[in-house]
Structures are given as structure tokens and as C-alpha cells.
Amino acid sequence: MAPQADSLPGTGDDEGLTVVYRDTWGVPHIYAPSIEQGLYAMGRAQAEDRPEQLLINIKMALGEYASIVGKGAVNHDLTHQMFDHYGTSKRTFDKLDSETRHHLLSYARGVMDHYQENPQDIPEFWGDREMDVHMFNAFGRYFLYNWSINEAYGDLRRAGIDPGFVPRRHASNQWAVSPSRSASGNALLLIDPHLGWWGVTRFWEVRVHAGALVGSGVTLPGSPYIGLGHNENLAWAMTTGGPDTADVFELNLNPGDHNQYRYDGQWRTLTTKTISLQIKGEEREDTTIYYSHHGPILAWDGLDSDSPKAYAGRIAYDDEVNPRDLTWHLNFGKTYEAAVEGLASLGTFPQNVMVADTSGNIYYQRAGRVPVRAQGYDWSRPVDGSTSQTNWSEFHPSKDQLQILNPPQGYMQNCNIPPDAMMVDGPFRLEDYLPEIYSSAAYGPARSGWIGQRAARALELLHHDDSVTVEEALTYALDVRLYGIDRWIDALDLALDDDRLSESELAAKAELLAWDGELRRDSSAAIKYAYFRFALAGSLSDEQHKALRDKIDQWYLIVTGDTPATVTLSGEDAKAISSAFSQGLTNLRDHFGTADVTYGDVFRVGRDDKSWPVGGGGGDQYGLTTLRTVGFGSPRDDHQRWGTRGQTSTQIVELSKPIKSWIYLPVGQSDRPASAHYTDQAEKIFSHRELKPSWWRPEELKGNIESRRVYEGAPTR
């Protein structure tokens, strides 16, 4: 049922009601008279669209994922029970301000009411367990602070200690253009997280008009507010990368009693907590977790030796569970200053935070809570935990973080690269900062002096365009040209001896020499190049492959403005390239019966048993990464490679008055196979490399409503 024909959504007979309109992509547009009623509807709509995944997210935050997937998740559960997301959420809830508590309770009530009214949506693994608001707060802590937990495990790995924990992969693109370089005179912002398409990182779209909470964007099932997106005045993006917000402390254990560790010349006793894990298909398993005053014990070493050791991890967010810190300021802010204020709370997990506002400002901060550390230690590895000299004393204020407002370049980008590579002739230099503030060692091969393929392409586009149109911004967000491809084509031309090539190889060479370097879904040259790069990587050792790539891929020169040297090849280089070229064509014919297939015949976006051709890539090790990033799974039996990660919720925002925005998801809004919105975005827009308008304003939504639902009894203050 639609509203009155002559009324905008939220007006006429619907004025004052809590209404969820679904647009023709199944995206909920929430209209409500108050924030609490809007968040209640958000909780209901999330549970309606993603009923199983929402509860899986909660179980992961509780450290109970093994009860769903089995023994492979035990290390995951132990880690997150060590850091006690749920217990911390319960302990700190009453410390939140009254308004935030009301918001969270309203959202949680919406989720719980959906399951109460739709018990068929409760998966068997959940059983009859009661839900409470702390579970949702725990999920926020679990998702956001796993960046810091991963940093701690990285310290162990750099010391050669295997923690038995596989970190979740994070990547993203972001860029901002100031009015001085925008054709419309309005700031532009790209919001482009690159995470897994399935599971806990699968974003959910929403528009909301609920009192002061107005905007468009995405969040995760289990979380309230808009996580990434815009309100009426402000847009915000985040990418992985930031300062060092976690450490590992090496403890010397008592050889005669491993429950004791040396600290300032005295023995201290580890405390313990026993947890009971229910593992799918197996008996319940009890595990004891040990704690020092630094934090939980992440690893042990040499317990049978005369110098046994334990390694304690500490993240800078021990008791942090407060969505008001940054998220609240972004959702309700008027200008970039709201982001500055939210970041000053130091509650933000390590991220590159980039915002733009309708006043024409673009702002960046490399955010994170950074301990004030004793100098003289390598904090990227475990440090001596036996002395109070290594204790954290306090945290650096946000003014110490790297930040810039309205850079003179008129643009900035951070596609998971160090701050020095954000702009040509940019302001950030490692020598001007403490290294742990400049960057955690977790975020790249070095703290500075390098750039990735995505970021280099972003700089190439933005630095040479002094009047970016909205149409160009949309194109840049979905760009599929490989940065540096010309040098690889030159290398192929140098390596391939026409006199030794077969007729089909000569034709393939000519096709590549004429290729535009784009990984388009309809390109036959693109798939030939991809198979060449696969064969090249497979024929060389890691060291040999890296050396050849370093010779050809001189990406960082775009930052310095230097001209790359002409491509030259040794005899061994030429032989490797020539052999891989021939082998790649042979592999294509073996896999598909012909080498004349297209990129989209091989690379697909799909779900269950249906898939569609897709362009773009995310194969960093092969030099196949584009701004339109898609990471593909292993080859299937039919040799197709289906997307599994990459662009999860790409948004372009023009900070006009009113704001205009465009967005897509890689698959669809709903997790219900019978829904028309289970794969519609994959088929109709993601495959075609097109963003859809968000229709976030009532005037835009009016002609695009698919359904309408009124929620009675939504909570008020």
C-alpha cells in the first residue's frame, strides 16, 4: 500500500506515524516522528532482511561462533571472549548518557520485536536464548576493535610467534574533492569499503528520516545509526590504516610455577577465567584464559625450558563501548567540526577518517587511541613487560594525530596507503611524527615511501582533473583501468620475439598491444593479460616475482612526480615473461576450449547457482587491482572465479544543498532466497558497473515505492 497519491512519503495520512517504505530495490526508507521510533524501525527492518546473519553477528561478538560452524572457530571465540565484548558492554552501559541508552534500547527492542512476532526467523542455533541490549553493543565493540586486536597479533607474528589466529582482511577506497576542483562547486566524497560480501562484513542499506536522524548509507545487521554515508549536511568515509593502538608485552614466567610472572623484581600471579565453548557436533569444551595486569595471554613459549615466557596483549580500548564517540557526531553533525569533536573523544578505532560537508570543507584525520609509550623500544614487536617503564601512562590527544583541513591540492585520497602518498606533494612526512602515530606496522610493508595500485590510479585521476564533474566522480569510483599497465605492455613487447610466436600468439600479442588496459567484463584482451600474470606468478619464486614487479611497477613515482625509467629486461626477465605469455594462452584454451573468451566469462558476481559477468579486479599479487575492486575466490570446477569480497557498499556523495548520493551493494538487500532483492543488484547494476541513485529525499522516493509498512507502538522517550 502506498501513501496518498498527492502526498510525499511521511506526509498526509502517514504524518506522525512510524512507516517503512521499501523502494524498488527493497531498501528501507524509514519515516518516524522521533529518533527512538526511527531506530526501532531500523532494528525491525534489519531483522526482516537479514534474520540469520544478524544473530550470527551477535554470536560472533559473544565468542560463540564455534557453536554454529564447528571447531574451526574455536580460536576466534577464545580471542573475543578474552577481550570480553559482552561483559564490557554490560559493565559500561550505565555510564552512557541517557539519550544514547534510549537510542540503543529502542533499536534493540525493534530487533527483538521482529523475532517475537516471527519466530520462524529464529535459526535453530539460537534456540530460546533471551536477547538484551548489551549484545548489540557487544557487536559494535567486536566489529570495530578487532582492528586493534589484529594489531596485537601482528606484533607476535613480527617476532616469529604464530598466534594461531587468522586476522580478517580489511581494505577500502576513499577520496574527497574540494569545491575548488569540483565542476559544480560542491565538495565530492567517495565512500568505498572493501570487505567480504558474505558474513559479518555484509553491509545493509538504509535511508532514515526520524526527528534529527536524517540521512542515507549503510550499517551492519546488529548495529544502529548510519555507519558509513551522509546526513543532510555531512558525509563520511573510513578506510583501514591508522596509528598503533595495541601492544604485546613479553612476560618472564617462574620456571617452577607458570602462573607467576616477574614484574618490577617481584612475582605476580596470573588471574584466570574458565569459559565453556559449545562446539557444533562435539562435546562442550572448557578452556582457561589467563590474564596479567597488561591484559590477556595471547601466546606461550618455552614452557619446558628454563626461561618460559608468556605474551600478553593490550588494546587501547579496554573499556570502550560508546557509539556516541564518533558515530553519533557524524550522524547528527552539521559540519566537519562534528567529526573533529567526535574524534577528540579518542573512542575511534584505527582508521583513516575523511569527511566533507555542504559548507565546502573536506577534512581528514588518521584516527585512533594511541598510548603514550616509553621511547627506546620497538613497539611493533613484543616489548619487555617485566618493568613498569613500559607501562602506558596516558593517551595522545587527537590534536597529535595526522590531520588536514582543505588541502591546497584540492583533493585527497587514502586507499590503504601511508599518509605521505595521499596527495602529490602532500604535507605528511614520517620524520615529523612519532612512528607509532604516523602508522601502525600492521598497515603495510613500511610506514612510508610506498603506494598501492588503487591509490596510484586515484592520484592519477584526481591530480590531473581540476574540474571533476559528478559523472566523472561516478566513473572514477568504478574505474577498471590498471595503473601502470603501459609499462607491462612495454615489457611484453620487449620480451616477445615475433619470429618465435605462433599465429595465435601473434594475434594475442597484437590484441594486448592495442588494449586500453581496462578490466572490462566484455574485454578479451583483459582475460589474456590476467592469465599471463597468473602464469608469471606461478613460474617464479616469490622473491623472483617481487624483483620483477619492483623493476616494472614504479608506482610511488606518481607521488614524487619523478618520471619512471624506461622499461628494460634482462635475458632471464624476458624469458620468464615470454614463457608465461605462452603458458597463459595454453591455460585459457585448456580451461575453456578457446582463448577467445572475455574477462566476464571467467570473473563473475553471483549467489547460489546464478552469476553474471563482472569487471574490475583485486589481485594485488598479480598487479590486477583496480579502483573498482573485486576480490575473487579460487577457481571453480568450471574455472570461473566468483567474487567474494571487494566493493561492499560504494557511495558517491555530492555535498550540494540538498545532498545528492548514489550507491550499490554487490548482490542485493535481502538474504531471503524468495525475495526479488536477493540478487537484483548483482544482475542489474553491479554487473553493469553502475551506481543507483539513493532516492534518500522524499521527493526522489515518491515515484519509486514498492511497499509500505506502519509499525504501531514504536517506543518513545
XYZ file of C-alpha atoms in Angstrom:
717
model
C 0.000 0.000 0.000
C 1.411 3.387 -1.000
C 0.743 6.755 0.636
C -1.837 9.109 -0.813
C -1.021 9.836 -4.444
C -0.683 13.563 -3.816
C 1.463 13.156 -0.665
C 5.170 12.756 -0.191
C 6.381 9.875 1.984
C 5.960 10.723 5.640
C 3.237 13.283 4.979
C -0.541 13.230 4.574
C -2.120 10.302 6.362
C 1.378 8.981 7.204
C 2.487 12.088 9.056
C 3.337 11.282 12.652
C 3.436 7.526 12.008
C 6.431 5.197 12.019
C 6.489 3.967 8.423
C 8.995 1.898 6.467
C 8.699 2.396 2.720
C 10.638 -0.086 0.610
C 11.924 1.251 -2.697
C 12.119 -0.819 -5.876
C 15.472 -2.257 -4.758
C 13.978 -3.368 -1.440
C 15.875 -0.695 0.508
C 14.009 0.580 3.594
C 13.275 4.297 3.880
C 12.282 4.936 7.475
C 9.994 7.861 8.340
C 9.280 8.378 12.022
C 8.432 11.286 14.352
C 11.409 10.676 16.678
C 14.901 9.210 16.700
C 13.801 6.416 19.042
C 10.940 5.391 16.774
C 13.210 5.523 13.740
C 15.837 3.315 15.384
C 13.098 0.895 16.453
C 12.034 0.594 12.806
C 15.677 0.193 11.777
C 16.038 -2.783 14.103
C 12.886 -4.382 12.720
C 13.898 -3.826 9.108
C 17.386 -5.277 9.663
C 15.970 -8.412 11.231
C 13.453 -8.714 8.406
C 16.140 -8.518 5.696
C 18.950 -10.459 7.384
C 17.298 -12.639 10.065
C 20.010 -15.286 10.295
C 23.089 -13.127 9.735
C 22.070 -10.644 12.413
C 22.017 -13.400 15.018
C 25.271 -14.893 13.689
C 26.850 -11.462 14.150
C 25.710 -11.417 17.761
C 27.033 -14.930 18.392
C 30.404 -13.923 16.938
C 30.559 -10.937 19.275
C 29.740 -13.189 22.223
C 32.551 -15.563 21.272
C 30.126 -18.374 20.470
C 30.676 -18.795 16.742
C 32.006 -22.361 17.115
C 28.530 -23.437 18.177
C 27.409 -22.606 14.619
C 30.349 -23.598 12.405
C 32.381 -26.041 14.481
C 35.922 -26.417 15.768
C 37.463 -24.117 13.160
C 36.063 -21.128 15.064
C 37.480 -22.044 18.482
C 40.455 -19.653 18.234
C 38.089 -16.912 17.092
C 35.851 -17.478 20.107
C 38.723 -17.655 22.574
C 40.106 -14.362 21.298
C 36.859 -12.496 21.596
C 35.991 -13.972 24.965
C 39.466 -12.915 26.115
C 38.612 -9.317 25.297
C 35.129 -9.790 26.782
C 32.998 -7.669 24.457
C 29.732 -8.672 26.111
C 30.942 -8.264 29.694
C 32.472 -4.900 28.903
C 29.219 -3.775 27.303
C 27.222 -4.744 30.378
C 29.648 -3.060 32.765
C 29.719 0.211 30.857
C 26.096 0.582 29.769
C 25.018 2.669 32.739
C 27.942 5.029 32.113
C 26.432 6.055 28.765
C 24.397 9.237 28.685
C 20.631 8.866 28.930
C 19.969 9.787 25.292
C 22.347 7.149 23.944
C 20.855 4.489 26.230
C 17.369 5.312 24.943
C 18.565 5.080 21.350
C 20.179 1.693 21.883
C 17.217 0.315 23.803
C 14.808 1.438 21.071
C 16.881 -0.203 18.362
C 17.247 -3.427 20.371
C 13.506 -3.503 21.031
C 12.867 -3.315 17.281
C 15.096 -6.317 16.607
C 13.591 -8.323 19.445
C 10.015 -7.493 18.453
C 10.651 -8.805 14.949
C 11.796 -12.178 16.238
C 8.993 -12.340 18.794
C 6.419 -11.798 16.053
C 8.265 -14.008 13.543
C 9.649 -16.983 15.479
C 10.149 -18.851 12.199
C 13.010 -16.425 11.519
C 14.956 -17.596 14.574
C 17.570 -20.139 13.417
C 17.998 -23.376 15.301
C 21.439 -22.393 16.593
C 19.914 -19.536 18.608
C 17.443 -21.690 20.484
C 15.272 -19.911 23.049
C 18.003 -17.628 24.346
C 16.879 -14.206 25.558
C 18.280 -11.143 23.783
C 19.307 -7.955 25.502
C 20.654 -4.556 24.517
C 24.187 -5.415 25.653
C 24.501 -7.997 22.877
C 24.141 -5.299 20.236
C 26.605 -3.021 21.973
C 28.980 -6.000 22.192
C 28.697 -6.481 18.434
C 29.730 -2.875 17.856
C 32.777 -3.369 20.065
C 33.580 -6.712 18.399
C 33.499 -5.324 14.879
C 35.241 -2.012 15.458
C 38.001 -3.017 17.831
C 39.091 -6.156 16.011
C 41.423 -3.819 14.075
C 43.406 -3.299 17.282
C 43.227 -6.963 18.254
C 44.682 -7.802 14.843
C 47.473 -5.282 15.504
C 48.404 -7.141 18.694
C 48.571 -10.451 16.870
C 50.695 -8.739 14.230
C 53.253 -7.819 16.906
C 53.512 -11.522 17.728
C 53.975 -12.528 14.090
C 56.735 -9.983 13.587
C 58.551 -11.698 16.460
C 58.160 -15.089 14.771
C 55.405 -16.302 17.102
C 52.368 -17.899 15.483
C 49.286 -16.911 17.489
C 47.064 -19.391 15.657
C 44.676 -16.632 14.686
C 43.888 -15.558 11.128
C 43.074 -11.836 11.001
C 40.143 -10.582 8.991
C 41.176 -8.760 5.834
C 40.260 -5.090 5.594
C 40.627 -2.697 2.681
C 38.801 0.329 1.267
C 38.943 3.340 -1.026
C 38.150 6.923 -0.104
C 38.731 10.276 -1.718
C 37.443 13.803 -1.370
C 37.387 16.673 -3.856
C 37.058 20.265 -2.660
C 34.795 22.838 -4.350
C 37.865 24.399 -5.985
C 38.308 21.273 -8.133
C 34.638 20.322 -8.495
C 32.762 21.359 -11.629
C 29.604 22.031 -9.610
C 31.386 23.988 -6.871
C 30.328 21.364 -4.306
C 32.591 19.003 -2.431
C 32.541 15.348 -3.536
C 33.245 12.262 -1.429
C 33.821 8.605 -2.283
C 32.844 6.072 0.406
C 34.054 2.643 -0.676
C 34.724 -0.084 1.906
C 36.228 -3.333 0.582
C 35.255 -6.223 2.814
C 33.772 -9.686 2.500
C 30.481 -9.939 0.623
C 29.211 -12.629 2.965
C 29.098 -12.986 6.705
C 29.788 -10.378 9.346
C 31.040 -7.677 6.957
C 27.976 -7.755 4.663
C 26.564 -4.226 4.764
C 22.869 -3.315 4.838
C 21.397 -0.249 3.103
C 19.050 2.221 4.780
C 17.560 5.729 4.470
C 16.120 7.407 7.534
C 14.021 10.469 8.384
C 13.390 10.255 12.118
C 13.465 13.521 14.019
C 17.050 14.767 13.979
C 18.299 11.476 12.485
C 18.162 12.012 8.729
C 20.375 10.506 6.077
C 21.422 7.654 3.841
C 24.052 4.961 3.893
C 24.857 1.546 5.260
C 25.390 -0.232 8.522
C 25.799 -3.832 9.664
C 22.985 -6.064 10.915
C 23.254 -5.720 14.665
C 24.192 -2.014 14.612
C 22.046 1.127 14.847
C 22.603 4.511 13.163
C 24.240 5.069 9.768
C 27.721 3.570 9.799
C 29.022 4.989 6.513
C 27.117 7.555 4.481
C 25.718 11.043 4.922
C 23.173 13.117 6.786
C 21.678 16.390 5.491
C 24.960 18.299 5.838
C 27.876 15.924 6.274
C 29.261 12.794 4.578
C 31.927 10.474 5.951
C 34.186 7.662 4.763
C 36.664 5.383 6.518
C 39.479 3.163 5.307
C 41.813 0.773 7.075
C 45.035 2.363 8.258
C 45.958 4.271 11.343
C 48.287 4.676 14.282
C 49.421 1.854 16.558
C 46.706 1.177 19.136
C 47.810 -2.178 20.585
C 50.888 -3.785 22.090
C 52.157 -7.141 23.241
C 54.165 -7.495 26.459
C 56.687 -10.312 26.927
C 56.459 -11.800 30.411
C 59.145 -13.876 32.121
C 57.427 -16.758 33.888
C 58.552 -18.525 37.026
C 60.107 -21.832 35.844
C 58.695 -23.513 38.922
C 55.217 -22.004 38.642
C 53.974 -20.846 35.255
C 51.124 -18.978 36.915
C 53.625 -16.366 38.097
C 55.404 -13.668 36.107
C 58.150 -11.240 37.055
C 57.235 -7.563 37.370
C 59.495 -4.888 38.882
C 61.505 -7.562 40.686
C 58.502 -9.297 42.236
C 56.421 -12.320 41.229
C 52.848 -11.585 40.270
C 50.179 -14.227 39.802
C 48.174 -14.545 36.615
C 44.431 -14.434 37.105
C 42.200 -16.891 35.291
C 38.764 -17.240 33.796
C 37.304 -20.531 32.618
C 34.997 -20.404 29.638
C 32.878 -23.207 28.266
C 32.602 -23.361 24.487
C 29.812 -25.233 22.797
C 31.302 -26.618 19.578
C 28.970 -27.762 16.857
C 28.872 -31.545 16.646
C 31.101 -32.023 19.678
C 31.023 -32.023 23.447
C 31.250 -28.721 25.286
C 34.901 -27.742 25.798
C 36.231 -25.868 28.836
C 39.233 -23.580 28.400
C 41.065 -21.471 30.931
C 42.049 -17.954 29.875
C 44.928 -16.292 31.709
C 45.381 -12.583 32.403
C 48.238 -10.387 33.520
C 47.823 -6.770 34.554
C 48.771 -5.906 30.952
C 45.922 -7.960 29.503
C 45.050 -11.498 28.360
C 47.757 -14.018 27.487
C 47.770 -14.466 23.717
C 50.630 -16.974 23.426
C 53.111 -19.051 25.439
C 56.665 -20.051 24.604
C 59.328 -22.315 26.071
C 57.218 -23.759 28.867
C 59.537 -26.766 29.017
C 62.653 -24.603 29.177
C 64.451 -22.737 31.953
C 63.127 -19.416 30.645
C 59.416 -19.834 29.939
C 57.561 -16.819 28.573
C 54.029 -15.613 28.060
C 52.812 -12.832 25.790
C 50.062 -10.513 26.992
C 48.072 -8.352 24.604
C 46.591 -4.988 25.343
C 44.388 -2.846 23.140
C 43.843 0.823 23.821
C 40.076 0.355 24.096
C 39.937 -1.849 27.197
C 36.613 -0.494 28.444
C 35.445 1.384 25.383
C 31.824 0.841 24.282
C 30.306 4.184 23.362
C 28.695 4.716 19.967
C 28.298 8.395 20.832
C 32.037 8.965 20.453
C 32.218 9.375 16.680
C 29.188 7.684 15.141
C 26.774 9.927 17.000
C 28.632 13.086 15.987
C 28.697 12.023 12.347
C 25.025 11.076 12.229
C 23.908 14.387 13.747
C 26.715 16.753 12.742
C 26.318 19.936 10.703
C 29.913 20.473 9.523
C 33.290 18.746 9.543
C 33.746 20.137 13.077
C 31.373 17.444 14.311
C 33.886 14.849 13.175
C 36.686 16.745 14.912
C 34.657 16.791 18.121
C 33.801 13.107 17.896
C 37.399 12.146 17.192
C 38.574 14.125 20.213
C 36.897 11.523 22.441
C 39.572 9.013 21.312
C 36.970 6.284 21.009
C 37.567 5.753 17.300
C 39.202 2.551 16.159
C 42.325 2.987 13.971
C 41.075 4.377 10.658
C 41.576 6.997 8.002
C 38.531 9.196 8.608
C 37.608 11.510 5.734
C 34.610 13.852 5.731
C 33.072 16.522 3.531
C 30.284 18.999 4.281
C 27.828 21.229 2.452
C 29.813 24.279 3.558
C 32.535 23.148 1.161
C 35.037 21.671 3.608
C 36.967 18.432 3.244
C 38.780 17.094 6.300
C 40.981 14.107 7.145
C 42.312 12.578 10.347
C 44.341 9.414 10.810
C 42.451 8.450 13.903
C 42.999 6.064 16.781
C 43.682 5.963 20.513
C 47.480 5.971 20.819
C 49.183 5.254 24.141
C 51.999 7.487 25.316
C 54.844 4.981 25.187
C 58.357 4.932 26.590
C 60.945 5.649 23.945
C 63.775 3.282 23.129
C 61.585 0.242 22.447
C 60.410 -1.323 19.182
C 56.674 -1.199 19.796
C 55.927 -3.076 16.570
C 57.094 -6.245 18.367
C 56.609 -7.607 21.889
C 58.256 -5.368 24.484
C 59.530 -6.147 27.958
C 56.538 -6.482 30.254
C 58.572 -7.117 33.388
C 59.135 -3.444 34.131
C 56.813 -0.548 34.869
C 58.912 1.524 32.449
C 56.893 0.080 29.565
C 53.510 0.786 31.147
C 51.144 3.031 29.255
C 50.704 6.253 31.187
C 48.088 8.103 29.156
C 46.900 8.617 25.568
C 47.903 11.151 22.973
C 45.163 13.749 22.387
C 43.603 13.828 18.946
C 45.454 17.062 18.143
C 48.608 14.913 17.938
C 47.122 12.835 15.128
C 47.807 13.474 11.446
C 45.038 15.687 10.097
C 44.370 18.272 7.428
C 41.543 20.633 6.508
C 41.029 21.762 2.904
C 44.429 20.792 1.473
C 45.737 23.202 -1.164
C 45.834 20.350 -3.698
C 42.030 20.449 -3.670
C 41.731 16.690 -3.250
C 42.955 13.833 -1.089
C 42.677 10.070 -1.129
C 43.600 7.200 1.116
C 43.208 3.775 -0.438
C 45.014 1.950 2.397
C 48.338 3.682 1.922
C 50.676 5.713 4.184
C 49.869 9.406 4.693
C 52.783 10.600 2.542
C 51.118 9.058 -0.536
C 47.708 10.695 -0.107
C 48.409 13.662 -2.405
C 51.076 14.707 -4.838
C 53.416 16.962 -2.857
C 51.397 16.293 0.278
C 52.107 17.635 3.780
C 52.767 14.441 5.767
C 56.277 13.176 6.465
C 57.228 10.319 8.770
C 60.094 12.287 10.324
C 57.629 14.865 11.654
C 55.754 12.368 13.857
C 56.302 9.557 16.293
C 56.348 6.423 14.123
C 53.515 4.793 16.095
C 51.322 7.843 15.474
C 52.202 8.020 11.804
C 51.243 4.394 11.178
C 50.993 1.029 12.822
C 53.359 -1.529 11.329
C 50.237 -3.593 10.679
C 49.221 -1.499 7.679
C 51.912 -2.056 5.106
C 55.443 -3.129 4.260
C 56.816 0.135 5.668
C 55.417 3.138 7.479
C 56.059 5.413 4.458
C 57.570 5.535 0.992
C 55.195 3.272 -0.913
C 51.795 3.303 -2.593
C 49.373 0.645 -3.825
C 47.941 0.201 -7.288
C 44.491 1.520 -6.332
C 45.858 4.657 -4.694
C 48.243 5.346 -7.575
C 45.337 5.224 -10.007
C 43.264 7.501 -7.749
C 46.103 10.041 -7.724
C 46.467 9.778 -11.498
C 42.789 10.626 -11.962
C 42.348 13.264 -9.265
C 45.629 15.126 -9.686
C 45.067 15.680 -13.395
C 41.403 16.712 -13.200
C 40.888 20.274 -11.953
C 37.132 20.259 -12.618
C 35.642 16.936 -11.513
C 32.037 16.504 -12.615
C 29.575 14.253 -10.828
C 29.595 11.994 -13.883
C 33.393 11.734 -13.661
C 33.195 11.033 -9.933
C 30.822 8.142 -10.621
C 33.191 6.864 -13.304
C 36.248 7.164 -11.059
C 34.542 5.177 -8.296
C 34.040 2.308 -10.751
C 37.243 2.711 -12.759
C 38.706 -0.555 -14.084
C 41.963 0.611 -15.686
C 45.106 -0.958 -14.272
C 47.572 1.638 -13.066
C 50.989 1.026 -14.623
C 49.645 -1.274 -17.335
C 51.528 0.561 -20.098
C 54.861 -0.497 -18.619
C 53.795 -4.140 -18.555
C 52.649 -3.940 -22.164
C 56.058 -2.456 -22.994
C 57.665 -5.384 -21.178
C 55.610 -7.844 -23.190
C 56.560 -6.101 -26.406
C 60.245 -6.295 -25.455
C 60.094 -9.920 -24.372
C 58.075 -11.437 -27.224
C 60.023 -12.350 -30.353
C 57.598 -12.332 -33.278
C 59.694 -14.892 -35.147
C 59.138 -17.412 -32.356
C 55.409 -16.848 -31.879
C 52.673 -18.953 -33.389
C 49.932 -17.340 -35.438
C 47.544 -17.345 -32.477
C 50.217 -15.903 -30.201
C 50.948 -13.137 -32.687
C 47.243 -12.276 -32.744
C 47.101 -12.260 -28.940
C 50.179 -10.034 -28.762
C 48.632 -7.559 -31.226
C 45.436 -7.536 -29.173
C 47.321 -6.732 -25.976
C 49.412 -4.011 -27.617
C 46.178 -2.327 -28.731
C 44.377 -2.897 -25.406
C 43.229 0.069 -23.315
C 44.318 -1.612 -20.059
C 40.799 -1.870 -18.640
C 39.482 -4.985 -16.905
C 36.078 -4.629 -18.562
C 33.732 -7.584 -18.422
C 33.490 -7.696 -22.241
C 37.255 -7.485 -22.872
C 39.036 -10.489 -24.398
C 42.422 -8.772 -24.026
C 41.836 -8.353 -20.274
C 41.439 -12.089 -19.679
C 44.533 -12.864 -21.764
C 46.517 -10.416 -19.660
C 45.131 -11.854 -16.410
C 46.094 -15.392 -17.420
C 49.559 -14.162 -18.387
C 50.013 -12.660 -14.925
C 48.734 -15.825 -13.233
C 51.203 -17.912 -15.221
C 54.061 -15.498 -14.485
C 53.472 -15.626 -10.722
C 53.229 -19.417 -10.868
C 56.504 -19.793 -12.726
C 58.698 -17.687 -10.418
C 59.625 -17.848 -6.778
C 58.141 -15.165 -4.548
C 61.490 -13.375 -4.469
C 61.925 -13.500 -8.248
C 58.381 -12.327 -8.857
C 58.755 -9.417 -6.443
C 62.036 -8.358 -8.039
C 60.471 -8.292 -11.496
C 57.438 -6.417 -10.258
C 59.595 -3.852 -8.473
C 61.515 -3.246 -11.700
C 58.350 -2.601 -13.747
C 55.891 -1.294 -11.118
C 57.360 2.066 -10.165
C 54.078 3.255 -8.679
C 55.454 5.556 -5.983
C 56.916 7.906 -8.586
C 53.455 9.392 -9.081
C 53.760 10.742 -5.523
C 57.189 12.253 -6.032
C 56.494 13.477 -9.557
C 59.524 11.689 -10.980
C 59.498 10.040 -14.405
C 59.852 6.239 -14.415
C 62.902 4.815 -16.107
C 62.385 3.188 -19.484
C 61.483 -0.481 -19.122
C 64.476 -2.750 -19.657
C 64.622 -6.510 -19.212
C 67.403 -8.943 -18.532
C 67.554 -12.118 -20.564
C 66.035 -14.057 -17.664
C 63.243 -11.498 -17.298
C 62.396 -11.698 -20.995
C 62.441 -15.483 -20.926
C 60.096 -15.589 -17.906
C 57.656 -13.134 -19.477
C 57.667 -14.861 -22.864
C 57.136 -18.272 -21.317
C 54.299 -17.017 -19.082
C 52.593 -15.361 -22.050
C 52.522 -18.637 -23.973
C 51.551 -20.632 -20.890
C 48.696 -18.269 -20.097
C 47.202 -18.734 -23.561
C 47.603 -22.507 -23.247
C 45.854 -22.443 -19.867
C 42.985 -20.414 -21.301
C 42.470 -22.930 -24.103
C 42.706 -25.841 -21.680
C 40.126 -24.288 -19.375
C 37.611 -23.020 -21.914
C 38.408 -24.730 -25.216
C 39.476 -21.423 -26.739
C 41.494 -18.353 -25.825
C 38.785 -16.125 -27.252
C 36.762 -15.670 -24.082
C 36.072 -12.430 -22.241
C 37.046 -11.301 -18.775
C 33.418 -11.593 -17.664
C 33.180 -15.164 -18.921
C 35.658 -16.022 -16.177
C 35.156 -13.398 -13.465
C 31.624 -13.332 -12.092
C 29.345 -11.881 -9.457
C 26.903 -14.459 -8.211
C 24.972 -16.154 -5.489
C 23.862 -19.762 -5.123
C 23.641 -21.116 -8.686
C 23.316 -17.832 -10.617
C 26.060 -15.478 -11.732
C 26.723 -12.578 -14.072
C 29.866 -11.171 -15.727
C 31.775 -8.547 -13.785
C 34.672 -6.195 -14.482
C 37.423 -4.978 -12.182
C 39.916 -6.830 -10.057
C 41.601 -7.153 -6.711
C 44.566 -9.426 -7.307
C 47.332 -7.389 -5.670
C 49.934 -10.127 -6.065
C 49.276 -10.193 -9.818
C 49.044 -6.445 -10.422
C 45.341 -6.884 -11.258
C 43.856 -4.411 -8.783
C 41.593 -1.623 -9.999
C 39.731 1.131 -8.184
C 36.588 -0.891 -8.887
C 37.907 -3.593 -6.582
C 36.617 -7.150 -6.626
C 38.429 -9.986 -4.896
C 37.699 -13.385 -6.375
C 37.602 -16.832 -4.871
C 39.558 -19.841 -6.057
C 38.704 -21.234 -9.497
C 35.574 -23.356 -9.531
C 35.284 -26.693 -11.324
C 34.280 -24.804 -14.474
C 37.290 -22.460 -13.985
C 35.094 -19.452 -13.315
C 36.094 -17.213 -10.419
C 33.243 -15.679 -8.460
C 33.600 -12.506 -6.419
C 33.823 -12.960 -2.653
C 34.943 -9.534 -1.438
C 35.750 -6.002 -2.569
C 33.324 -3.145 -3.102
C 30.655 -3.820 -0.482
C 28.635 -0.594 -0.468
C 30.173 2.000 -2.763
C 28.754 5.516 -2.426
C 29.381 8.796 -4.229
C 28.101 11.878 -2.413
C 27.831 15.380 -3.833
C 27.696 17.843 -0.941
C 25.178 20.107 -2.652
C 22.160 21.638 -0.937
C 20.357 19.275 -0.815
C 22.894 16.470 -0.935
C 22.797 14.016 -3.838
C 24.081 10.453 -3.488
C 24.489 7.196 -5.405
C 25.119 3.701 -4.080
C 25.104 -0.043 -4.743
C 25.591 -3.356 -2.982
C 27.336 -6.241 -4.766
C 24.447 -8.701 -4.530
C 21.178 -7.492 -3.034
C 19.469 -6.137 0.057
C 17.750 -9.311 1.236
C 19.062 -12.650 2.466
C 15.756 -14.353 1.718
C 16.109 -16.511 -1.429
C 12.473 -15.941 -2.394
C 12.904 -12.168 -2.338
C 13.134 -10.183 -5.573
C 16.024 -8.382 -3.869
C 18.167 -11.457 -3.214
C 20.379 -10.881 -6.287
C 18.802 -7.954 -8.147
C 21.666 -5.511 -7.633
C 24.195 -8.114 -8.809
C 22.290 -8.749 -12.010
C 21.038 -5.286 -12.889
C 23.666 -2.800 -11.704
C 26.773 -4.352 -10.123
C 27.461 -6.497 -13.172
C 26.915 -3.459 -15.409
C 29.180 -1.239 -13.270
C 26.504 1.336 -12.478
C 25.568 3.028 -9.213
C 21.902 3.709 -8.494
C 20.516 6.939 -7.034
C 19.812 6.637 -3.323
C 16.412 8.384 -3.569
C 17.039 9.430 0.020
C 14.853 12.560 -0.169
C 11.059 12.147 -0.110
C 10.723 13.932 -3.444
C 13.005 11.333 -5.051
C 11.458 8.347 -3.290
C 7.840 9.196 -4.137
C 7.782 7.547 -7.564
C 9.902 4.566 -6.562
C 7.973 2.947 -3.692
C 7.421 -0.807 -3.797
C 5.833 -1.359 -0.373
C 4.783 0.401 2.814
C 4.512 -0.813 6.403
C 3.385 1.017 9.531
C 4.825 -0.013 12.893
C 2.437 0.578 15.768
C 3.676 1.011 19.286
C 7.210 2.060 18.451
C 8.856 3.264 21.687
C 9.092 6.918 22.606
C 11.255 8.545 25.266
